[in-house]
Coordinates of C-alpha atoms and ligand atoms in Angstrom, one line a residue:
M5 CA -130.6 -2.8 40.8
P6 CA -128.0 -2.1 38.1
N7 CA -125.4 0.6 38.4
M8 CA -126.8 3.4 36.1
N9 CA -123.6 5.5 35.9
P10 CA -123.4 6.5 32.2
K11 CA -119.6 6.3 32.3
K12 CA -117.3 3.3 32.4
C13 CA -115.4 2.8 35.6
P14 CA -112.1 4.4 34.6
M15 CA -109.0 2.2 34.1
P16 CA -106.0 3.1 36.1
E17 CA -103.0 3.8 33.9
Q18 CA -99.4 5.2 34.1
A19 CA -99.2 9.0 33.6
P20 CA -98.3 9.8 30.0
D21 CA -95.0 11.6 30.7
V22 CA -93.9 8.7 32.9
R23 CA -94.9 5.8 30.6
N24 CA -93.5 7.3 27.4
K25 CA -90.0 6.6 29.0
N26 CA -90.6 2.9 30.0
F27 CA -91.9 -0.3 28.4
E28 CA -94.1 -1.4 31.3
E29 CA -97.8 -1.9 30.7
V30 CA -99.7 1.4 30.1
T31 CA -103.0 0.4 31.6
L32 CA -102.9 -1.3 35.0
G33 CA -106.1 -3.3 35.1
Y34 CA -109.2 -3.1 37.3
T35 CA -109.2 -4.1 41.0
A36 CA -111.8 -6.6 42.1
E37 CA -114.0 -3.7 43.5
M38 CA -113.7 -1.8 40.2
A39 CA -114.6 -5.0 38.2
I40 CA -117.7 -5.6 40.3
E41 CA -118.8 -1.9 40.0
E42 CA -118.4 -2.0 36.2
A43 CA -120.1 -5.4 35.9
Q44 CA -123.1 -4.0 37.7
R45 CA -123.6 -1.6 34.8
C46 CA -124.6 -4.6 32.6
L47 CA -128.4 -5.0 32.1
N48 CA -128.1 -8.7 31.3
C49 CA -130.1 -8.1 28.1
K50 CA -132.2 -11.1 27.1
N51 CA -131.3 -10.8 23.4
K52 CA -127.5 -10.3 24.1
P53 CA -126.8 -7.7 21.4
C54 CA -123.1 -7.5 22.6
M55 CA -122.5 -11.1 21.6
T56 CA -123.5 -10.5 18.0
G57 CA -120.3 -8.3 17.7
C58 CA -117.9 -11.0 19.1
P59 CA -116.3 -13.1 16.4
V60 CA -115.9 -16.0 18.8
Q61 CA -119.2 -15.6 20.6
V62 CA -118.0 -15.1 24.1
K63 CA -121.0 -15.5 26.4
I64 CA -120.7 -11.9 27.5
P65 CA -123.7 -11.2 29.8
E66 CA -123.2 -14.6 31.5
F67 CA -119.6 -13.9 32.4
I68 CA -120.3 -10.4 33.4
S69 CA -123.1 -11.6 35.8
L70 CA -120.6 -13.9 37.4
V71 CA -118.2 -11.0 37.8
A72 CA -120.9 -8.9 39.4
E73 CA -121.4 -11.7 42.0
G74 CA -117.7 -11.8 42.6
K75 CA -117.4 -15.3 41.1
F76 CA -114.2 -14.5 39.1
L77 CA -113.0 -18.0 38.5
E78 CA -116.4 -19.1 37.2
A79 CA -116.5 -16.1 35.0
A80 CA -113.0 -17.1 33.6
A81 CA -114.3 -20.6 32.9
K82 CA -117.4 -19.2 31.1
I83 CA -115.1 -17.1 28.7
K84 CA -112.8 -20.1 28.2
E85 CA -115.7 -22.0 26.8
T86 CA -115.3 -20.1 23.5
S87 CA -112.1 -18.0 23.7
A88 CA -108.6 -19.4 23.9
L89 CA -106.7 -16.2 24.7
P90 CA -108.9 -13.9 26.9
A91 CA -106.0 -12.1 28.6
V92 CA -104.7 -11.2 25.1
C93 CA -108.2 -10.2 23.7
G94 CA -109.1 -8.2 26.8
R95 CA -106.0 -6.1 26.0
V96 CA -105.8 -5.8 22.2
C97 CA -109.2 -6.5 20.7
P98 CA -111.0 -3.5 19.0
Q99 CA -114.0 -3.8 21.4
E100 CA -115.2 -0.4 20.3
S101 CA -116.1 -1.8 16.9
Q102 CA -117.1 -5.3 18.1
C103 CA -118.9 -6.2 21.3
E104 CA -119.0 -2.8 22.9
C105 CA -120.5 -1.0 19.9
H106 CA -123.6 -3.2 20.2
C107 CA -124.0 -2.7 24.0
V108 CA -127.3 -1.0 24.8
R109 CA -125.7 1.0 27.6
G110 CA -123.8 2.8 24.8
I111 CA -127.0 4.4 23.5
K112 CA -127.3 6.9 26.4
G113 CA -123.7 6.8 27.7
E114 CA -120.6 4.6 27.5
P115 CA -121.0 0.9 26.8
V116 CA -120.1 -1.6 29.5
A117 CA -116.3 -2.0 29.5
I118 CA -116.5 -5.6 28.2
G119 CA -112.8 -5.7 27.2
R120 CA -111.6 -4.4 30.6
L121 CA -113.7 -7.0 32.4
E122 CA -112.4 -9.8 30.2
R123 CA -108.9 -8.7 30.9
F124 CA -109.6 -8.6 34.7
V125 CA -111.1 -12.0 34.7
A126 CA -108.3 -13.6 32.7
D127 CA -105.6 -12.0 34.8
Y128 CA -107.4 -13.0 38.0
A129 CA -107.6 -16.6 36.8
R130 CA -104.0 -16.7 35.8
E131 CA -102.9 -15.5 39.3
N132 CA -105.4 -17.4 41.4
S133 CA -106.5 -20.6 39.7
T134 CA -105.0 -23.8 41.0
E135 CA -106.5 -25.9 38.2
K136 CA -103.9 -27.9 36.3
A137 CA -104.1 -28.4 32.5
V138 CA -104.6 -32.1 31.7
K139 CA -103.3 -33.9 28.7
P140 CA -106.3 -35.6 26.9
E141 CA -106.0 -39.2 25.9
S142 CA -104.5 -39.5 22.4
N143 CA -106.7 -40.6 19.5
G144 CA -103.6 -41.7 17.6
H145 CA -103.7 -39.1 14.8
K146 CA -101.0 -36.5 14.2
V147 CA -101.7 -33.0 13.0
A148 CA -99.3 -30.2 12.2
I149 CA -99.7 -26.4 12.6
V150 CA -97.5 -24.0 10.6
G151 CA -97.1 -20.8 12.6
A152 CA -97.5 -20.1 16.3
G153 CA -99.6 -16.9 16.1
P154 CA -103.1 -16.6 17.5
A155 CA -104.6 -18.6 14.6
G156 CA -102.2 -21.5 14.9
L157 CA -102.2 -21.5 18.7
T158 CA -106.0 -21.5 18.9
C159 CA -106.2 -24.3 16.3
A160 CA -103.6 -26.3 18.2
G161 CA -105.4 -25.9 21.5
D162 CA -108.8 -27.1 20.1
L163 CA -107.2 -30.1 18.3
A164 CA -105.2 -31.1 21.4
R165 CA -108.4 -31.0 23.5
M166 CA -110.0 -33.4 20.9
G167 CA -107.1 -35.9 21.5
Y168 CA -104.9 -35.1 18.5
E169 CA -101.1 -35.2 18.7
V170 CA -100.4 -31.7 17.7
T171 CA -97.0 -30.3 16.6
V172 CA -96.7 -26.5 16.0
F173 CA -93.8 -25.5 13.7
E174 CA -92.7 -21.9 14.2
A175 CA -90.1 -20.1 12.1
L176 CA -89.0 -17.7 14.9
H177 CA -87.3 -18.7 18.1
T178 CA -90.3 -17.9 20.3
A179 CA -94.0 -18.8 19.9
G180 CA -96.7 -16.1 19.8
G181 CA -96.5 -14.6 16.3
V182 CA -97.3 -10.9 16.2
L183 CA -98.3 -11.1 19.9
V184 CA -94.6 -11.4 20.7
Y185 CA -92.7 -9.8 17.7
G186 CA -95.1 -7.0 16.8
I187 CA -97.3 -5.7 19.7
P188 CA -95.1 -4.0 22.2
E189 CA -94.6 -5.1 25.8
F190 CA -96.4 -1.9 27.1
R191 CA -99.6 -3.0 25.4
L192 CA -99.3 -6.8 25.8
P193 CA -96.7 -8.1 28.3
K194 CA -94.9 -11.1 26.8
A195 CA -95.3 -13.1 30.0
I196 CA -99.0 -13.4 29.2
V197 CA -98.4 -14.9 25.8
A198 CA -95.7 -17.2 27.2
N199 CA -98.2 -18.4 29.9
E200 CA -100.7 -19.3 27.2
V201 CA -98.1 -21.2 25.3
E202 CA -97.0 -23.1 28.4
K203 CA -100.7 -24.1 29.0
L204 CA -100.9 -25.6 25.5
K205 CA -97.7 -27.5 26.1
A206 CA -99.2 -28.9 29.3
Q207 CA -102.1 -30.1 27.2
G208 CA -99.6 -32.1 25.1
V209 CA -99.0 -29.7 22.2
T210 CA -95.4 -29.9 21.0
V211 CA -94.0 -26.5 19.9
M212 CA -90.9 -26.7 17.6
T213 CA -89.3 -23.2 17.1
D214 CA -86.7 -22.2 14.5
M215 CA -88.6 -24.4 12.0
V216 CA -89.2 -22.5 8.8
I217 CA -91.7 -24.6 6.8
G218 CA -90.8 -24.3 3.1
K219 CA -87.0 -24.4 4.0
V220 CA -86.4 -27.0 6.7
L221 CA -89.4 -29.2 5.7
S222 CA -92.1 -28.7 3.0
I223 CA -95.8 -29.2 3.6
D224 CA -95.7 -32.3 1.4
E225 CA -92.9 -33.7 3.6
L226 CA -95.0 -33.1 6.7
F227 CA -97.6 -35.5 5.1
E228 CA -95.3 -38.0 3.3
E229 CA -92.3 -38.3 5.6
L230 CA -93.6 -37.4 9.0
G231 CA -97.1 -38.9 8.8
F232 CA -99.3 -35.9 9.7
K233 CA -102.9 -36.5 8.7
A234 CA -103.8 -32.8 8.2
V235 CA -101.9 -29.5 8.3
F236 CA -103.2 -26.0 9.3
V237 CA -101.3 -23.1 7.9
G238 CA -101.5 -20.0 10.1
S239 CA -98.3 -18.3 8.8
G240 CA -99.6 -14.7 9.0
A241 CA -98.8 -11.8 6.8
G242 CA -95.4 -10.7 7.9
L243 CA -93.9 -9.3 4.7
P244 CA -93.7 -5.5 4.9
M245 CA -94.7 -3.2 2.0
F246 CA -92.6 -0.2 1.1
M247 CA -93.5 3.2 -0.2
H248 CA -91.4 3.1 -3.4
I249 CA -90.3 6.7 -3.2
P250 CA -86.8 8.1 -3.8
G251 CA -84.5 7.7 -0.7
E252 CA -85.9 4.5 0.6
A253 CA -82.5 2.9 0.6
L254 CA -80.9 5.5 2.9
K255 CA -79.7 4.5 6.4
G256 CA -82.4 5.3 8.9
V257 CA -85.3 3.9 6.8
C258 CA -86.9 0.7 7.9
S259 CA -90.2 -1.2 8.0
A260 CA -92.3 -1.1 11.2
N261 CA -92.0 -4.9 11.2
E262 CA -88.3 -4.8 11.5
Y263 CA -88.2 -2.0 14.0
L264 CA -90.8 -3.6 16.2
T265 CA -89.2 -7.1 15.9
R266 CA -85.8 -5.7 17.0
I267 CA -87.5 -3.9 20.0
N268 CA -90.0 -6.6 21.1
L269 CA -88.6 -10.0 20.2
M270 CA -84.9 -9.0 20.3
K271 CA -85.3 -6.8 23.3
A272 CA -83.4 -3.8 21.9
Y273 CA -84.9 -1.6 24.6
K274 CA -83.1 -3.5 27.3
E275 CA -79.5 -2.4 28.1
E276 CA -78.3 -5.9 28.6
Y277 CA -79.2 -6.9 25.0
D278 CA -76.8 -5.9 22.2
T279 CA -79.5 -5.8 19.4
P280 CA -78.6 -2.9 17.1
I281 CA -81.3 -0.3 16.9
L282 CA -81.4 3.3 15.6
H283 CA -81.8 5.7 18.6
S284 CA -83.5 8.5 16.6
K285 CA -83.9 12.1 17.6
A286 CA -86.7 12.8 15.2
A287 CA -88.7 10.0 13.5
A288 CA -91.6 9.9 11.1
I289 CA -93.9 6.8 11.0
V290 CA -95.8 6.6 7.7
G291 CA -99.2 5.0 8.1
G292 CA -102.3 5.3 10.4
G293 CA -102.9 1.7 11.7
N294 CA -102.2 0.0 15.0
V295 CA -98.7 -0.9 13.6
A296 CA -97.9 2.8 13.0
M297 CA -99.1 3.8 16.5
D298 CA -97.0 1.0 18.1
A299 CA -93.9 2.0 16.1
A300 CA -94.4 5.7 17.0
R301 CA -94.9 4.9 20.7
C302 CA -91.8 2.7 20.7
A303 CA -89.7 5.4 19.0
K304 CA -90.7 7.9 21.7
R305 CA -89.7 5.3 24.4
M306 CA -86.4 4.8 22.7
G307 CA -85.6 8.5 23.2
A308 CA -86.8 10.4 20.1
E309 CA -87.7 14.0 21.0
K310 CA -90.0 14.4 18.0
V311 CA -92.2 11.6 16.6
Y312 CA -94.6 12.2 13.8
I313 CA -97.4 10.0 12.4
V314 CA -97.6 10.9 8.7
Y315 CA -100.9 9.8 7.3
R316 CA -102.4 10.6 3.9
R317 CA -106.0 10.6 4.9
G318 CA -107.8 12.4 7.8
E319 CA -108.0 11.3 11.5
A320 CA -111.5 10.0 11.0
E321 CA -110.2 7.5 8.4
M322 CA -107.4 6.2 10.6
P323 CA -107.6 2.4 11.0
A324 CA -105.8 2.4 14.3
R325 CA -107.9 1.7 17.4
L326 CA -109.2 4.9 19.0
E327 CA -107.6 3.9 22.3
E328 CA -104.1 3.6 20.6
Q329 CA -104.6 7.0 18.9
H330 CA -105.6 8.6 22.2
H331 CA -102.6 7.0 24.1
A332 CA -100.2 8.0 21.3
K333 CA -101.3 11.7 21.4
E334 CA -101.1 11.8 25.2
E335 CA -97.6 10.5 25.0
G336 CA -96.5 13.4 22.8
I337 CA -96.8 11.9 19.3
E338 CA -97.6 14.5 16.7
F339 CA -100.2 13.6 14.1
M340 CA -99.7 15.0 10.6
T341 CA -102.8 13.9 8.8
L342 CA -103.6 14.6 5.1
T343 CA -99.9 14.5 4.5
N344 CA -98.0 12.1 2.2
P345 CA -94.3 11.5 1.8
V346 CA -92.8 12.3 -1.6
E347 CA -89.1 11.8 -1.1
I348 CA -86.7 10.8 1.7
L349 CA -83.7 13.1 1.8
G350 CA -80.2 12.2 2.8
G351 CA -76.8 13.7 3.5
E352 CA -73.4 12.7 2.1
D353 CA -73.0 10.2 4.8
G354 CA -76.0 8.2 3.3
R355 CA -78.2 8.9 6.3
V356 CA -81.7 10.3 6.4
N357 CA -81.8 14.0 7.2
G358 CA -85.3 14.9 6.1
M359 CA -88.5 13.9 4.3
K360 CA -90.2 15.9 1.6
C361 CA -94.0 15.7 2.1
I362 CA -97.1 17.0 0.3
K363 CA -100.4 18.0 1.8
M364 CA -103.5 16.1 0.7
E365 CA -107.2 16.7 0.5
L366 CA -110.0 14.1 0.3
G367 CA -111.8 13.5 -2.9
E368 CA -114.5 10.9 -3.8
P369 CA -114.6 7.5 -2.2
D370 CA -112.3 4.9 -3.8
A371 CA -112.8 1.1 -4.1
S372 CA -112.3 0.6 -0.3
G373 CA -115.2 3.0 0.3
R374 CA -112.8 5.6 1.9
R375 CA -112.4 9.0 0.4
R376 CA -109.4 9.1 -2.0
P377 CA -106.6 11.4 -0.9
I378 CA -105.5 13.8 -3.6
P379 CA -102.2 15.9 -3.5
V380 CA -102.6 19.6 -3.1
E381 CA -100.4 21.2 -5.8
G382 CA -97.6 23.4 -4.5
S383 CA -98.0 22.3 -0.9
E384 CA -94.7 20.5 -0.5
F385 CA -92.6 21.0 2.7
V386 CA -89.7 19.3 4.4
L387 CA -89.7 17.6 7.8
D388 CA -86.3 17.5 9.6
L389 CA -85.8 13.8 10.5
D390 CA -83.2 11.2 11.0
C391 CA -85.5 8.1 10.8
V392 CA -88.4 7.0 8.6
I393 CA -90.4 4.0 9.5
A394 CA -92.9 2.5 6.9
A395 CA -96.0 1.1 8.5
I396 CA -98.2 1.0 5.3
G397 CA -99.2 -2.6 5.4
T398 CA -98.0 -6.2 5.1
S399 CA -98.7 -9.3 2.9
P400 CA -98.1 -13.0 3.4
N401 CA -94.5 -14.2 3.0
P402 CA -94.3 -16.0 -0.4
L403 CA -92.3 -19.0 0.9
I404 CA -95.2 -21.3 1.6
R405 CA -96.9 -20.6 -1.7
H406 CA -93.6 -21.1 -3.6
T407 CA -93.0 -24.5 -2.0
T408 CA -96.4 -26.0 -1.8
P409 CA -97.7 -27.3 -5.2
G410 CA -101.5 -27.3 -5.5
L411 CA -102.1 -24.6 -2.9
D412 CA -104.0 -21.8 -4.5
T413 CA -103.3 -18.2 -3.6
N414 CA -104.9 -14.9 -4.8
R415 CA -103.2 -11.9 -6.4
K416 CA -102.3 -10.5 -3.0
G417 CA -100.4 -13.7 -2.1
C418 CA -103.0 -14.8 0.4
I419 CA -103.9 -18.5 0.6
V420 CA -107.4 -19.1 -0.8
A421 CA -109.5 -20.9 1.9
D422 CA -113.2 -21.0 2.7
D423 CA -114.2 -18.8 5.6
E424 CA -116.4 -21.4 7.3
H425 CA -113.8 -24.3 7.5
G426 CA -110.4 -23.0 6.3
I427 CA -110.5 -25.6 3.5
T428 CA -107.8 -24.9 0.8
S429 CA -107.3 -26.3 -2.7
K430 CA -104.8 -28.9 -1.4
D431 CA -106.2 -32.1 0.2
G432 CA -105.6 -32.1 3.9
V433 CA -104.3 -28.5 4.1
F434 CA -106.4 -26.0 6.0
A435 CA -105.5 -22.3 6.5
G436 CA -106.7 -19.2 8.4
G437 CA -105.8 -15.9 10.0
D438 CA -103.7 -13.2 8.3
A439 CA -102.3 -15.8 5.8
V440 CA -105.8 -16.0 4.3
T441 CA -107.3 -12.5 5.0
G442 CA -104.2 -10.4 4.9
A443 CA -103.4 -8.2 7.9
A444 CA -106.5 -8.2 10.2
T445 CA -107.1 -8.8 13.9
V446 CA -106.2 -11.2 16.7
I447 CA -109.8 -12.3 17.3
L448 CA -110.5 -12.9 13.6
A449 CA -107.3 -15.1 13.4
M450 CA -108.5 -17.0 16.5
G451 CA -111.9 -17.5 15.1
A452 CA -110.4 -18.9 11.9
G453 CA -108.1 -21.3 13.8
K454 CA -111.1 -22.5 15.8
R455 CA -113.3 -23.2 12.8
A456 CA -110.4 -24.9 11.0
A457 CA -109.8 -27.2 14.0
A458 CA -113.4 -28.4 13.8
A459 CA -113.1 -29.0 10.1
M460 CA -109.8 -30.9 10.4
D461 CA -111.4 -33.2 13.0
E462 CA -114.2 -33.9 10.6
Y463 CA -111.8 -34.4 7.7
I464 CA -109.7 -36.9 9.6
K465 CA -112.7 -38.8 10.9
N466 CA -114.2 -39.0 7.4
K467 CA -110.9 -40.4 6.0
N468 CA -110.8 -43.1 8.7
K469 CA -114.4 -44.2 8.3
Ligands
FAD27 P1 -99.3 -14.1 13.1 O1 -99.6 -13.5 14.4 O2 -98.5 -13.2 12.1 O3 -98.5 -15.4 13.3 C1 -97.9 -16.2 12.2 C2 -96.8 -17.0 12.7 O4 -96.3 -17.8 11.7 C3 -95.6 -16.1 13.1 O5 -95.1 -16.5 14.4 C4 -94.5 -16.4 12.0 O6 -93.2 -16.4 12.5 C5 -94.9 -17.9 11.6 N1 -94.5 -18.3 10.3 C6 -94.6 -17.5 9.1 N2 -94.1 -18.3 8.1 C7 -93.7 -19.5 8.6 C8 -93.2 -20.6 8.0 N3 -92.9 -20.7 6.7 N4 -92.9 -21.7 8.8 C9 -93.2 -21.6 10.2 N5 -93.7 -20.5 10.8 C10 -94.0 -19.5 10.0 N6 -104.7 -7.0 16.1 C11 -105.7 -6.7 17.0 O7 -106.7 -7.3 17.1 N7 -105.4 -5.7 17.9 C12 -104.3 -4.9 17.9 O8 -104.1 -4.0 18.8 C13 -103.3 -5.2 17.0 N8 -102.1 -4.6 16.9 C14 -101.1 -5.0 16.1 C15 -99.9 -4.4 16.1 C16 -98.9 -4.7 15.3 C17 -97.5 -4.1 15.4 C18 -99.1 -5.7 14.3 C19 -98.0 -6.2 13.3 C20 -100.4 -6.3 14.2 C21 -101.4 -6.0 15.1 N9 -102.6 -6.6 15.1 C22 -103.6 -6.3 16.0 C23 -103.0 -7.6 14.1 C24 -102.8 -9.0 14.7 O9 -101.7 -9.1 15.5 C25 -102.8 -10.1 13.6 O10 -104.0 -9.9 12.8 C26 -102.8 -11.5 14.2 O11 -101.6 -11.7 15.0 C27 -102.8 -12.5 13.1 O12 -102.6 -13.8 13.6 P2 -102.0 -15.0 12.8 O13 -101.9 -16.2 13.7 O14 -102.8 -15.2 11.5 O15 -100.6 -14.5 12.3
SF4_28 FE1 -124.7 -6.2 29.2 FE2 -124.3 -4.4 27.2 FE3 -124.4 -7.0 26.7 FE4 -126.7 -5.7 27.4 S1 -125.5 -5.3 25.6 S2 -125.9 -7.8 28.1 S3 -125.8 -4.2 28.9 S4 -122.8 -5.9 28.0

């Protein structure tokens, strides 16, 4: 008999006024008892509607049935059949708009907490499994991966399991992409990402950090001088956009990417690190996505008394996950929606001391289908601030496209690749993740890496027929 409680089993978490002063994980995870109770809410639907919302087709009802029976390691193995990074996805995937929004339990109550169960199972397996990763026998072919984010790591793992000799070239000093330099520790502990990278290494994947492809080596050199048979480009979309308003060059203005990289990758929040960072008293984060929420929550934890989210549309249009919006508000972040910055103001010392904003109203839908924000005449006002963080989007870094002849990109600077296989205009070069789609999600990047791995295998086999 299923558990017919209309509500999800609640997730234990740190109290808001405690967690907004530390960088430890906000949500604490289910216990085994909570996981079983929640798994018993699943109806094990024959037509598996939840699976239709999962970009990597995790066998959701099957793994949840195993959790309900207390078979946690078997449940982990079931998820691993299709998903390479379940401990990451269980924490950061937007389940509310993917698997959980298709769950039939959501019709008369809350959907089954699929994400929380995935996280529980992955954490349980990491802590309790004694299974050792094995290095498959080599098939003698070398493949290269550019970028160690979720797209590159997933592609690397799949190719390694097929017997390829895989080398991942990563520009930064640590592998993980946005998972380590963007998403903060309090949402995704870095030890979890490091553990996944170590597992890949145990399967024979070589990870070379501090290797900027396009500077140290070009993609052509990977083929011609190093003998790689195919290359996957998963270089992400790490180039921040700016607002192009007066005052953007003042001290105290930065991109969310730079702010988060200093805090996460360069550990500016730890006293023993000497990474320079602005300890703001009042900060405005411009934007309404996950990146804006992360930057705002970091600014609060770095000691800011006032932190504003300044967003030109309404709350209903905000692209950030609902959970992130909810957590940010609980932590004391003030949402100033229907508000747009006009000018950043500075003192004689060249530092930010305010931001002139204008109120907005929503007009007809624009090309993106969202209602267009229109300035309300005469509604300007000034916010007192000492820091402005731009979180209004990113695009791919132009280095790869400038150094790779024959690789087509579109007007947004994204690599043109087919969605099914990641095939690009250049022979032997495949691509996926944010480098192709522009800033998107972890699970979509993983799905693209997976599909490209299968296509690269086929490509190399055909070449060697
Ligand atoms: P990335 O993760 O960007 O990895 C690309 C890697 O390539 C990087 O490590 C980069 O250093 C490396 N690289 C770039 N150029 C080169 C080069 N020339 N040579 C070698 N290496 C190179 N998604 C969610 O699903 N849920 C969330 O909650 C969420 N929150 C986010 C919060 C923040 C702050 C940010 C920035 C993004 C967030 N996202 C979230 C989006 C998600 O993280 C990305 O969509 C995803 O990481 C894309 O994966 P990727 O592998 O394509 O690229
Ligand atoms: Fe279980 Fe919901 Fe999926 Fe049905 S839709 S199998 S109840 S998780």
